Amino acid sequence: MNNEFNEKLTRCPRLGQEVIFSYCLQESGELPCPRIMHCWSHLPSLEKLLQHTLKPEQWDKFINRQTPDKISSLIEIIEAAKAKK
Amino acid sequence: MEQVKVLLEDKEIPRQWYNIMADMPTPMKPPLHPGTGQPVTPDDLAAIFPMNIIEQEVSTKRWIDIPDEVLQKYILWRPSPLYRARNFEKLLGCPVKIYYKHEGVSPAGSHKPNAAIPMAYYNKVAGTKRMTTETGAGQWGSALAMSCKMFDLACRVYMVKVSYQQKPYRRLMMNTWGAECIASPSTMTQAGRDFLAKYPDSPGSLGIAISEAIEDAVTSKEKSHYGLGSVLNHVLIYQSIIGLESQKQMQKLGIYPDVVMGCCGGGSNFAGIAMSYVCDKIHGKKVKVVGAEPSSCPTMTKGPFAYDFGDLAKTTPLLPMHTLGHDYVPAPIHAGGLRYHGMAPIVSHLVKENLIEPRAYDQLKTFDAGVKWARTEGFIPAPETNHVLAAVVDEAMRAKEEGKEKVILFNWSGHGLVDLAAYDAYLSGKLEAYELPDEEIQRALLAIKDFPKP
Ligand SMILES: Cc1ncc(COP(=O)(O)O)c(C=O)c1O
Protein backbone atom coordinates (compact mmCIF):
# COMPACT_ATOMS: atom_id res chain seq x y z
CA MET A 1 0.00 0.00 0.00
CA ASN A 2 1.19 3.47 -0.82
CA ASN A 3 2.96 5.02 2.13
CA GLU A 4 0.99 8.20 2.25
CA PHE A 5 -2.25 6.27 2.53
CA ASN A 6 -0.85 3.76 4.94
CA GLU A 7 0.32 6.44 7.30
CA LYS A 8 -3.05 8.12 7.56
CA LEU A 9 -4.50 7.45 10.94
CA THR A 10 -7.73 7.96 12.72
CA ARG A 11 -8.38 7.80 16.41
CA CYS A 12 -10.41 4.70 17.19
CA PRO A 13 -12.90 5.64 19.92
CA ARG A 14 -13.44 1.99 20.79
CA LEU A 15 -9.79 1.08 21.32
CA GLY A 16 -8.59 4.48 22.46
CA GLN A 17 -5.70 4.66 20.03
CA GLU A 18 -4.80 5.54 16.48
CA VAL A 19 -5.35 2.95 13.79
CA ILE A 20 -4.73 2.73 10.08
CA PHE A 21 -7.60 2.35 7.67
CA SER A 22 -6.94 -1.30 6.92
CA TYR A 23 -7.50 -2.15 10.60
CA CYS A 24 -11.03 -0.73 10.39
CA LEU A 25 -11.67 -2.61 7.14
CA GLN A 26 -11.24 -5.99 8.79
CA GLU A 27 -11.98 -5.15 12.42
CA SER A 28 -14.77 -7.65 12.69
CA GLY A 29 -12.86 -10.47 11.02
CA GLU A 30 -15.23 -10.90 8.13
CA LEU A 31 -16.62 -7.42 7.95
CA PRO A 32 -15.45 -3.87 8.50
CA CYS A 33 -15.96 -2.22 11.89
CA PRO A 34 -19.54 -1.04 12.32
CA ARG A 35 -18.18 2.45 12.88
CA ILE A 36 -16.08 2.63 9.72
CA MET A 37 -18.50 4.91 7.87
CA HIS A 38 -18.49 7.18 10.83
CA CYS A 39 -14.80 7.31 11.62
CA TRP A 40 -13.60 7.63 8.03
CA SER A 41 -16.46 9.74 6.74
CA HIS A 42 -13.97 12.37 5.60
CA LEU A 43 -12.95 10.00 2.80
CA PRO A 44 -15.30 10.86 -0.04
CA SER A 45 -14.37 7.64 -1.80
CA LEU A 46 -15.14 5.42 1.17
CA GLU A 47 -18.29 3.96 -0.28
CA LYS A 48 -16.52 3.12 -3.54
CA LEU A 49 -13.70 1.47 -1.65
CA LEU A 50 -16.03 -0.64 0.46
CA GLN A 51 -18.13 -1.66 -2.48
CA HIS A 52 -15.01 -2.74 -4.33
CA THR A 53 -13.71 -4.61 -1.33
CA LEU A 54 -16.82 -6.40 -0.17
CA LYS A 55 -18.72 -8.98 -2.13
CA PRO A 56 -22.34 -7.96 -2.75
CA GLU A 57 -23.59 -10.32 -0.05
CA GLN A 58 -20.95 -8.97 2.34
CA TRP A 59 -21.98 -5.43 1.55
CA ASP A 60 -25.60 -6.33 2.27
CA LYS A 61 -24.62 -7.97 5.51
CA PHE A 62 -22.50 -4.98 6.43
CA ILE A 63 -25.13 -2.31 5.88
CA ASN A 64 -27.91 -4.34 7.43
CA ARG A 65 -25.98 -5.46 10.45
CA GLN A 66 -27.70 -4.63 13.72
CA THR A 67 -25.40 -4.63 16.70
CA PRO A 68 -27.38 -5.62 19.78
CA ASP A 69 -27.42 -3.51 22.92
CA LYS A 70 -24.73 -4.24 25.47
CA ILE A 71 -26.68 -6.51 27.81
CA SER A 72 -28.01 -8.61 24.92
CA SER A 73 -24.56 -8.95 23.43
CA LEU A 74 -23.13 -9.95 26.83
CA ILE A 75 -25.79 -12.63 27.12
CA GLU A 76 -25.03 -13.92 23.63
CA ILE A 77 -21.37 -14.23 24.60
CA ILE A 78 -22.21 -15.85 27.95
CA GLU A 79 -24.35 -18.47 26.21
CA ALA A 80 -21.59 -19.17 23.68
CA ALA A 81 -19.05 -19.45 26.51
CA LYS A 82 -21.24 -21.82 28.53
CA ALA A 83 -21.44 -24.08 25.50
CA LYS A 84 -17.63 -24.36 25.60
CA LYS A 85 -17.56 -25.44 29.24
CA MET B 1 -4.48 35.96 44.63
CA GLU B 2 -7.25 34.57 42.43
CA GLN B 3 -8.79 31.32 43.70
CA VAL B 4 -8.16 28.47 41.25
CA LYS B 5 -8.88 25.25 43.16
CA VAL B 6 -11.68 24.14 45.43
CA LEU B 7 -10.63 21.20 47.55
CA LEU B 8 -12.74 19.10 49.86
CA GLU B 9 -11.29 17.46 52.93
CA ASP B 10 -11.19 13.67 53.04
CA LYS B 11 -14.04 13.66 55.54
CA GLU B 12 -16.22 15.64 53.10
CA ILE B 13 -16.24 12.85 50.52
CA PRO B 14 -19.83 11.83 49.62
CA ARG B 15 -20.98 8.70 51.47
CA GLN B 16 -23.52 7.60 48.89
CA TRP B 17 -23.65 7.18 45.13
CA TYR B 18 -26.59 8.58 43.18
CA ASN B 19 -28.75 6.42 40.92
CA ILE B 20 -30.69 8.34 38.25
CA MET B 21 -32.99 5.33 37.73
CA ALA B 22 -34.98 6.56 40.75
CA ASP B 23 -35.76 9.82 38.98
CA MET B 24 -36.27 8.72 35.38
CA PRO B 25 -39.23 10.71 34.06
CA THR B 26 -40.34 7.80 31.87
CA PRO B 27 -39.59 4.10 32.24
CA MET B 28 -36.76 2.58 30.25
CA LYS B 29 -37.36 -0.48 28.13
CA PRO B 30 -35.85 -3.52 29.83
CA PRO B 31 -33.11 -5.29 27.85
CA LEU B 32 -34.36 -8.45 26.20
CA HIS B 33 -32.75 -11.87 26.22
CA PRO B 34 -31.62 -12.46 22.62
CA GLY B 35 -32.63 -16.14 22.85
CA THR B 36 -36.04 -15.96 24.52
CA GLY B 37 -37.09 -12.41 23.68
CA GLN B 38 -38.09 -12.06 27.35
CA PRO B 39 -36.73 -9.34 29.67
CA VAL B 40 -33.30 -10.24 31.00
CA THR B 41 -33.32 -11.64 34.55
CA PRO B 42 -30.55 -11.40 37.17
CA ASP B 43 -29.88 -15.11 36.63
CA ASP B 44 -29.02 -14.46 32.98
CA LEU B 45 -26.07 -12.36 34.11
CA ALA B 46 -25.05 -14.46 37.11
CA ALA B 47 -22.36 -16.30 35.16
CA ILE B 48 -20.29 -13.11 34.82
CA PHE B 49 -21.29 -10.73 37.63
CA PRO B 50 -21.76 -11.40 41.35
CA MET B 51 -25.32 -10.92 42.64
CA ASN B 52 -24.46 -7.80 44.68
CA ILE B 53 -23.44 -6.02 41.47
CA ILE B 54 -26.42 -7.38 39.51
CA GLU B 55 -28.70 -5.98 42.23
CA GLN B 56 -27.19 -2.55 41.63
CA GLU B 57 -27.50 -2.99 37.87
CA VAL B 58 -31.28 -3.34 38.21
CA SER B 59 -31.70 -1.09 41.24
CA THR B 60 -34.08 1.87 41.29
CA LYS B 61 -32.93 3.03 44.72
CA ARG B 62 -31.95 6.70 44.59
CA TRP B 63 -29.03 6.52 47.02
CA ILE B 64 -26.60 3.64 47.47
CA ASP B 65 -24.23 3.64 50.43
CA ILE B 66 -20.56 3.62 49.52
CA PRO B 67 -18.89 0.92 51.64
CA ASP B 68 -16.15 2.12 54.00
CA GLU B 69 -13.66 -0.20 52.30
CA VAL B 70 -14.30 1.59 49.01
CA LEU B 71 -14.09 5.04 50.62
CA GLN B 72 -10.72 4.06 52.11
CA LYS B 73 -9.40 3.50 48.59
CA TYR B 74 -11.19 6.50 47.05
CA ILE B 75 -9.51 8.89 49.47
CA LEU B 76 -6.11 8.05 48.00
CA TRP B 77 -6.99 10.77 45.47
CA ARG B 78 -10.60 11.73 46.12
CA PRO B 79 -12.27 14.13 46.56
CA SER B 80 -10.70 15.23 43.30
CA PRO B 81 -10.03 18.95 42.94
CA LEU B 82 -12.42 21.32 41.22
CA TYR B 83 -10.43 23.83 39.21
CA ARG B 84 -11.26 27.09 37.59
CA ALA B 85 -9.53 27.27 34.18
CA ARG B 86 -8.65 30.95 34.31
CA ASN B 87 -5.86 30.71 31.72
CA PHE B 88 -8.05 28.90 29.21
CA GLU B 89 -10.80 31.47 29.85
CA LYS B 90 -8.33 34.27 29.05
CA LEU B 91 -7.28 32.57 25.84
CA LEU B 92 -10.88 32.19 24.70
CA GLY B 93 -11.84 35.73 25.63
CA CYS B 94 -15.49 34.82 26.03
CA PRO B 95 -17.92 35.78 28.83
CA VAL B 96 -17.61 32.40 30.57
CA LYS B 97 -16.34 31.03 33.85
CA ILE B 98 -15.00 27.53 33.27
CA TYR B 99 -14.79 25.00 36.10
CA TYR B 100 -13.62 21.42 35.78
CA LYS B 101 -13.31 18.28 37.86
CA HIS B 102 -9.80 16.93 37.52
CA GLU B 103 -10.16 13.14 37.27
CA GLY B 104 -6.61 12.81 35.96
CA VAL B 105 -5.30 12.79 39.54
CA SER B 106 -6.24 9.14 40.12
CA PRO B 107 -3.36 6.63 40.18
CA ALA B 108 -4.40 5.22 36.81
CA GLY B 109 -4.82 8.73 35.40
CA SER B 110 -8.55 8.80 34.67
CA HIS B 111 -12.03 8.41 36.14
CA LYS B 112 -11.98 4.64 35.47
CA PRO B 113 -10.89 3.61 39.01
CA ASN B 114 -14.08 5.21 40.43
CA ALA B 115 -15.87 2.17 39.00
CA ALA B 116 -13.06 -0.39 39.10
CA ILE B 117 -12.58 -0.08 42.86
CA PRO B 118 -16.17 -0.83 43.91
CA MET B 119 -16.33 -3.55 41.27
CA ALA B 120 -13.30 -5.29 42.76
CA TYR B 121 -14.61 -4.73 46.28
CA TYR B 122 -18.08 -6.21 45.60
CA ASN B 123 -16.46 -9.17 43.90
CA LYS B 124 -14.20 -9.73 46.88
CA VAL B 125 -17.21 -9.65 49.22
CA ALA B 126 -19.00 -12.15 46.98
CA GLY B 127 -16.09 -14.60 47.21
CA THR B 128 -14.67 -14.01 43.73
CA LYS B 129 -11.02 -15.06 43.44
CA ARG B 130 -10.13 -13.55 40.10
CA MET B 131 -11.50 -11.06 37.59
CA THR B 132 -11.21 -10.88 33.83
CA THR B 133 -11.83 -8.04 31.45
CA GLU B 134 -10.97 -6.77 27.99
CA THR B 135 -9.25 -3.53 27.12
CA GLY B 136 -8.30 -1.56 24.03
CA ALA B 137 -5.43 0.79 24.67
CA GLY B 138 -5.56 -0.02 28.37
CA GLN B 139 -7.32 2.75 30.34
CA TRP B 140 -9.87 0.37 31.75
CA GLY B 141 -7.55 -2.61 32.00
CA SER B 142 -5.05 -0.63 34.05
CA ALA B 143 -7.75 0.70 36.39
CA LEU B 144 -9.11 -2.79 37.04
CA ALA B 145 -5.60 -4.21 37.47
CA MET B 146 -4.89 -1.67 40.21
CA SER B 147 -8.25 -2.20 41.90
CA CYS B 148 -7.99 -5.99 41.92
CA LYS B 149 -4.61 -5.73 43.61
CA MET B 150 -6.14 -3.44 46.25
CA PHE B 151 -8.59 -6.20 47.18
CA ASP B 152 -6.22 -9.09 46.64
CA LEU B 153 -7.93 -10.53 43.57
CA ALA B 154 -6.11 -12.01 40.61
CA CYS B 155 -6.75 -10.14 37.37
CA ARG B 156 -6.39 -11.15 33.74
CA VAL B 157 -6.83 -8.55 31.03
CA TYR B 158 -7.32 -9.47 27.37
CA MET B 159 -5.81 -6.57 25.47
CA VAL B 160 -6.56 -6.17 21.76
CA LYS B 161 -3.39 -7.32 19.99
CA VAL B 162 -2.87 -4.15 17.98
CA SER B 163 -2.92 -2.17 21.23
CA TYR B 164 -0.80 -4.74 23.05
CA GLN B 165 1.86 -4.28 20.40
CA GLN B 166 1.63 -0.54 20.01
CA LYS B 167 0.78 0.61 23.55
CA PRO B 168 3.32 -0.94 25.88
CA TYR B 169 3.02 1.54 28.72
CA ARG B 170 -0.48 0.71 29.94
CA ARG B 171 0.32 -2.98 29.56
CA LEU B 172 3.32 -2.39 31.79
CA MET B 173 1.14 -0.51 34.27
CA MET B 174 -1.12 -3.57 34.43
CA ASN B 175 1.89 -5.81 34.99
CA THR B 176 3.24 -3.47 37.65
CA TRP B 177 -0.08 -3.71 39.48
CA GLY B 178 0.26 -7.48 39.31
CA ALA B 179 -2.23 -8.30 36.55
CA GLU B 180 -1.70 -10.67 33.69
CA CYS B 181 -2.11 -8.96 30.34
CA ILE B 182 -2.75 -11.23 27.36
CA ALA B 183 -2.71 -10.20 23.70
CA SER B 184 -6.07 -11.06 22.15
CA PRO B 185 -6.85 -13.15 20.13
CA SER B 186 -4.97 -15.63 22.29
CA THR B 187 -4.67 -19.37 22.67
CA MET B 188 -6.01 -19.16 26.25
CA THR B 189 -9.65 -19.54 25.20
CA GLN B 190 -11.62 -21.56 22.67
CA ALA B 191 -12.97 -18.33 21.18
CA GLY B 192 -9.42 -17.08 20.68
CA ARG B 193 -8.16 -20.37 19.26
CA ASP B 194 -11.08 -20.61 16.81
CA PHE B 195 -10.49 -17.07 15.67
CA LEU B 196 -6.74 -17.59 15.26
CA ALA B 197 -7.33 -20.76 13.27
CA LYS B 198 -9.38 -18.73 10.80
CA TYR B 199 -7.36 -15.51 10.89
CA PRO B 200 -3.85 -16.26 12.20
CA ASP B 201 -2.59 -12.73 11.55
CA SER B 202 -5.53 -10.90 13.03
CA PRO B 203 -4.67 -7.71 14.94
CA GLY B 204 -7.63 -8.46 17.20
CA SER B 205 -10.71 -6.45 18.08
CA LEU B 206 -12.67 -5.51 21.16
CA GLY B 207 -15.36 -7.98 20.13
CA ILE B 208 -13.05 -10.98 20.26
CA ALA B 209 -11.32 -9.69 23.43
CA ILE B 210 -14.71 -9.49 25.20
CA SER B 211 -15.52 -13.04 24.09
CA GLU B 212 -12.22 -14.23 25.51
CA ALA B 213 -12.62 -12.39 28.82
CA ILE B 214 -16.14 -13.74 29.30
CA GLU B 215 -15.28 -17.28 28.29
CA ASP B 216 -12.37 -17.19 30.71
CA ALA B 217 -14.62 -16.05 33.58
CA VAL B 218 -17.37 -18.53 32.75
CA THR B 219 -15.16 -21.59 32.28
CA SER B 220 -12.52 -20.97 34.95
CA LYS B 221 -12.12 -23.57 37.70
CA GLU B 222 -11.45 -20.81 40.21
CA LYS B 223 -14.39 -18.56 41.07
CA SER B 224 -14.04 -15.82 38.46
CA HIS B 225 -16.10 -12.89 37.31
CA TYR B 226 -15.95 -10.36 34.54
CA GLY B 227 -15.84 -6.55 34.87
CA LEU B 228 -17.09 -4.04 32.32
CA GLY B 229 -15.72 -0.49 32.42
CA SER B 230 -18.58 1.57 31.00
CA VAL B 231 -22.13 1.53 29.57
CA LEU B 232 -23.91 -0.49 32.28
CA ASN B 233 -26.02 1.10 35.01
CA HIS B 234 -23.87 0.01 37.93
CA VAL B 235 -20.80 1.60 36.35
CA LEU B 236 -22.67 4.87 35.93
CA ILE B 237 -23.79 4.72 39.57
CA TYR B 238 -20.19 4.37 40.79
CA GLN B 239 -19.11 7.32 38.65
CA SER B 240 -21.77 9.56 40.21
CA ILE B 241 -19.25 10.48 42.89
CA ILE B 242 -17.74 12.97 40.40
CA GLY B 243 -20.90 15.06 40.10
CA LEU B 244 -21.78 14.76 43.79
CA GLU B 245 -18.39 16.10 44.82
CA SER B 246 -18.62 18.88 42.27
CA GLN B 247 -21.97 19.97 43.73
CA LYS B 248 -20.40 20.33 47.16
CA GLN B 249 -17.49 22.25 45.66
CA MET B 250 -19.67 24.57 43.59
CA GLN B 251 -21.79 25.15 46.67
CA LYS B 252 -18.69 26.37 48.52
CA LEU B 253 -18.27 28.94 45.77
CA GLY B 254 -21.96 29.81 45.88
CA ILE B 255 -22.25 29.08 42.15
CA TYR B 256 -24.54 26.82 40.13
CA PRO B 257 -23.46 25.96 36.56
CA ASP B 258 -25.47 26.99 33.51
CA VAL B 259 -23.97 24.19 31.43
CA VAL B 260 -22.58 20.80 32.51
CA MET B 261 -20.49 18.87 29.99
CA GLY B 262 -18.61 15.62 29.57
CA CYS B 263 -17.16 13.49 26.80
CA CYS B 264 -19.03 10.34 25.83
CA GLY B 265 -17.45 7.04 24.92
CA GLY B 266 -19.64 4.49 26.67
CA GLY B 267 -21.07 7.30 28.79
CA SER B 268 -19.58 6.59 32.21
CA ASN B 269 -17.60 9.76 32.99
CA PHE B 270 -20.25 11.90 31.37
CA ALA B 271 -22.95 10.29 33.49
CA GLY B 272 -20.60 10.67 36.45
CA ILE B 273 -20.47 14.44 36.22
CA ALA B 274 -23.95 14.92 34.77
CA MET B 275 -26.51 12.77 36.55
CA SER B 276 -26.90 14.73 39.77
CA TYR B 277 -27.49 17.83 37.61
CA VAL B 278 -29.93 15.94 35.39
CA CYS B 279 -31.74 15.09 38.64
CA ASP B 280 -31.89 18.82 39.47
CA LYS B 281 -33.14 19.51 35.96
CA ILE B 282 -35.88 16.91 36.29
CA HIS B 283 -36.91 18.71 39.46
CA GLY B 284 -37.12 22.09 37.80
CA LYS B 285 -33.62 23.56 37.86
CA LYS B 286 -32.47 25.40 34.73
CA VAL B 287 -29.29 23.72 33.55
CA LYS B 288 -28.09 22.55 30.15
CA VAL B 289 -26.39 19.14 30.05
CA VAL B 290 -24.21 18.36 27.02
CA GLY B 291 -22.48 15.12 26.01
CA ALA B 292 -19.65 15.42 23.47
CA GLU B 293 -19.00 12.44 21.24
CA PRO B 294 -16.50 11.73 18.50
CA SER B 295 -17.07 12.28 14.80
CA SER B 296 -14.59 12.46 12.00
CA CYS B 297 -16.64 14.58 9.68
CA PRO B 298 -16.66 18.29 10.46
CA THR B 299 -20.11 18.85 8.93
CA MET B 300 -21.65 16.59 11.54
CA THR B 301 -21.29 19.10 14.32
CA LYS B 302 -23.76 21.39 12.58
CA GLY B 303 -26.70 19.02 12.83
CA PRO B 304 -28.47 17.16 15.61
CA PHE B 305 -26.20 14.29 14.84
CA ALA B 306 -26.37 11.44 17.28
CA TYR B 307 -24.90 8.34 15.80
CA ASP B 308 -23.88 6.67 19.01
CA PHE B 309 -27.21 7.59 20.46
CA GLY B 310 -28.45 5.85 17.36
CA ASP B 311 -31.24 3.83 18.89
CA LEU B 312 -33.31 6.98 19.10
CA ALA B 313 -36.24 7.11 16.81
CA LYS B 314 -36.20 10.87 16.52
CA THR B 315 -32.61 11.40 15.45
CA THR B 316 -32.06 9.81 12.09
CA PRO B 317 -28.34 9.35 11.67
CA LEU B 318 -27.11 11.90 9.19
CA LEU B 319 -23.89 10.06 8.67
CA PRO B 320 -24.91 7.66 5.93
CA MET B 321 -26.20 10.54 3.88
CA HIS B 322 -22.88 12.26 4.11
CA THR B 323 -20.79 9.20 3.52
CA LEU B 324 -22.76 7.25 1.02
CA GLY B 325 -23.82 10.38 -0.75
CA HIS B 326 -24.80 10.69 -4.35
CA ASP B 327 -25.05 7.35 -6.10
CA TYR B 328 -25.92 4.87 -3.40
CA VAL B 329 -28.15 5.52 -0.43
CA PRO B 330 -29.34 2.14 0.73
CA ALA B 331 -32.62 2.36 2.61
CA PRO B 332 -31.68 -0.11 5.33
CA ILE B 333 -29.10 2.29 6.66
CA HIS B 334 -31.74 4.86 7.35
CA ALA B 335 -33.86 2.13 8.85
CA GLY B 336 -31.23 1.36 11.40
CA GLY B 337 -28.45 -0.64 9.81
CA LEU B 338 -24.88 0.15 10.76
CA ARG B 339 -25.86 1.42 14.13
CA TYR B 340 -23.37 0.82 16.80
CA HIS B 341 -24.77 0.58 20.30
CA GLY B 342 -21.82 1.94 22.17
CA MET B 343 -23.67 4.28 24.45
CA ALA B 344 -25.05 3.67 27.93
CA PRO B 345 -28.82 3.00 27.69
CA ILE B 346 -29.42 5.51 30.50
CA VAL B 347 -27.69 8.24 28.52
CA SER B 348 -29.54 7.36 25.31
CA HIS B 349 -32.82 7.43 27.19
CA LEU B 350 -32.12 10.85 28.67
CA VAL B 351 -31.26 12.19 25.21
CA LYS B 352 -34.63 10.96 24.02
CA GLU B 353 -36.22 12.76 26.96
CA ASN B 354 -34.48 16.00 25.90
CA LEU B 355 -32.66 16.15 29.21
CA ILE B 356 -29.27 15.73 27.56
CA GLU B 357 -28.02 17.32 24.37
CA PRO B 358 -25.53 15.28 22.31
CA ARG B 359 -22.95 17.10 20.21
CA ALA B 360 -20.33 15.60 17.92
CA TYR B 361 -16.85 16.98 17.29
CA ASP B 362 -14.34 15.86 14.70
CA GLN B 363 -10.95 14.73 15.85
CA LEU B 364 -9.01 17.70 14.47
CA LYS B 365 -11.16 20.12 16.40
CA THR B 366 -10.77 18.07 19.56
CA PHE B 367 -6.98 17.92 19.33
CA ASP B 368 -6.87 21.62 18.54
CA ALA B 369 -8.79 22.28 21.77
CA GLY B 370 -6.59 19.81 23.69
CA VAL B 371 -3.38 21.46 22.57
CA LYS B 372 -4.76 24.92 23.45
CA TRP B 373 -5.63 23.53 26.86
CA ALA B 374 -2.18 22.05 27.43
CA ARG B 375 -0.58 25.34 26.40
CA THR B 376 -2.66 27.36 28.85
CA GLU B 377 -3.61 25.12 31.78
CA GLY B 378 -0.55 22.88 31.56
CA PHE B 379 -2.18 19.48 32.06
CA ILE B 380 -2.11 17.37 28.88
CA PRO B 381 -5.58 15.86 28.39
CA ALA B 382 -6.37 12.33 27.27
CA PRO B 383 -7.55 12.40 23.64
CA GLU B 384 -11.02 11.34 24.87
CA THR B 385 -11.07 14.37 27.17
CA ASN B 386 -10.33 16.57 24.18
CA HIS B 387 -13.89 16.01 22.99
CA VAL B 388 -15.33 17.82 25.94
CA LEU B 389 -12.72 20.54 25.55
CA ALA B 390 -13.95 21.10 21.98
CA ALA B 391 -17.47 21.32 23.37
CA VAL B 392 -16.36 23.83 26.00
CA VAL B 393 -14.73 26.02 23.32
CA ASP B 394 -17.91 25.79 21.27
CA GLU B 395 -20.10 26.71 24.24
CA ALA B 396 -17.85 29.65 25.13
CA MET B 397 -18.12 30.95 21.55
CA ARG B 398 -21.89 30.60 21.69
CA ALA B 399 -21.91 32.65 24.90
CA LYS B 400 -19.93 35.35 23.12
CA GLU B 401 -22.28 35.35 20.14
CA GLU B 402 -25.31 35.50 22.41
CA GLY B 403 -23.68 38.16 24.61
CA LYS B 404 -24.53 36.05 27.68
CA GLU B 405 -22.40 35.25 30.70
CA LYS B 406 -22.24 31.56 31.46
CA VAL B 407 -20.77 29.24 34.05
CA ILE B 408 -19.54 26.02 32.45
CA LEU B 409 -18.70 22.93 34.48
CA PHE B 410 -17.12 19.93 32.81
CA ASN B 411 -15.38 16.69 33.61
CA TRP B 412 -11.69 16.51 32.73
CA SER B 413 -11.75 12.74 32.50
CA GLY B 414 -8.05 11.91 32.33
CA HIS B 415 -4.52 12.89 31.40
CA GLY B 416 -2.85 12.03 28.12
CA LEU B 417 0.65 11.27 29.33
CA VAL B 418 0.44 7.67 28.16
CA ASP B 419 -1.16 8.83 24.94
CA LEU B 420 1.45 11.13 23.53
CA ALA B 421 1.58 9.07 20.33
CA ALA B 422 -1.86 10.49 19.59
CA TYR B 423 -0.49 14.02 19.94
CA ASP B 424 2.41 13.05 17.71
CA ALA B 425 -0.05 11.85 15.06
CA TYR B 426 -1.97 15.11 15.34
CA LEU B 427 1.01 17.44 15.42
CA SER B 428 2.63 15.71 12.44
CA GLY B 429 -0.54 15.98 10.36
CA LYS B 430 -1.33 12.27 10.22
CA LEU B 431 -4.88 12.73 11.49
CA GLU B 432 -5.80 15.26 8.84
CA ALA B 433 -8.88 14.79 6.71
CA TYR B 434 -7.75 13.03 3.63
CA GLU B 435 -9.21 12.49 0.22
CA LEU B 436 -8.43 9.22 -1.43
CA PRO B 437 -7.64 9.57 -5.16
CA ASP B 438 -8.64 6.73 -7.48
CA GLU B 439 -5.13 5.41 -7.95
CA GLU B 440 -4.74 5.12 -4.19
CA ILE B 441 -7.98 3.21 -3.94
CA GLN B 442 -6.56 0.75 -6.42
CA ARG B 443 -3.39 0.42 -4.38
CA ALA B 444 -5.42 0.03 -1.20
CA LEU B 445 -7.51 -2.68 -2.81
CA LEU B 446 -4.43 -4.52 -3.85
CA ALA B 447 -3.03 -4.34 -0.35
CA ILE B 448 -6.15 -5.78 1.24
CA LYS B 449 -6.87 -8.43 -1.35
CA ASP B 450 -5.85 -11.18 1.09
CA PHE B 451 -8.10 -10.00 3.88
CA PRO B 452 -10.63 -12.51 5.13
CA LYS B 453 -13.77 -12.81 3.05
CA PRO B 454 -16.85 -14.60 4.28
C1 LIG C 1 -9.74 9.47 29.84
C2 LIG C 1 -11.00 8.89 29.27
N1 LIG C 1 -12.08 9.67 29.12
C3 LIG C 1 -13.22 9.18 28.61
C4 LIG C 1 -13.32 7.89 28.18
C5 LIG C 1 -14.62 7.42 27.59
O1 LIG C 1 -15.25 6.45 28.37
P1 LIG C 1 -16.59 6.75 29.14
O2 LIG C 1 -17.53 7.35 28.16
O3 LIG C 1 -17.05 5.45 29.67
O4 LIG C 1 -16.27 7.70 30.23
C6 LIG C 1 -12.23 7.02 28.31
C7 LIG C 1 -12.30 5.61 27.86
O5 LIG C 1 -11.36 4.86 27.90
C8 LIG C 1 -11.04 7.53 28.88
O6 LIG C 1 -9.97 6.76 29.02
Tab-separated table of C-alpha atoms in Angstrom, chain B residues 34 81 107 121 160 244-245 309 347 362 370 374 392 406 412 438:
chain	number	residue	atom	x	y	z
B	34	PRO	CA	-31.622	-12.465	22.619
B	81	PRO	CA	-10.035	18.951	42.939
B	107	PRO	CA	-3.356	6.635	40.181
B	121	TYR	CA	-14.612	-4.730	46.275
B	160	VAL	CA	-6.561	-6.173	21.761
B	244	LEU	CA	-21.780	14.762	43.787
B	245	GLU	CA	-18.386	16.095	44.822
B	309	PHE	CA	-27.208	7.587	20.460
B	347	VAL	CA	-27.685	8.243	28.524
B	362	ASP	CA	-14.344	15.862	14.698
B	370	GLY	CA	-6.593	19.809	23.693
B	374	ALA	CA	-2.178	22.052	27.430
B	392	VAL	CA	-16.357	23.833	25.997
B	406	LYS	CA	-22.244	31.561	31.462
B	412	TRP	CA	-11.688	16.513	32.732
B	438	ASP	CA	-8.644	6.727	-7.484
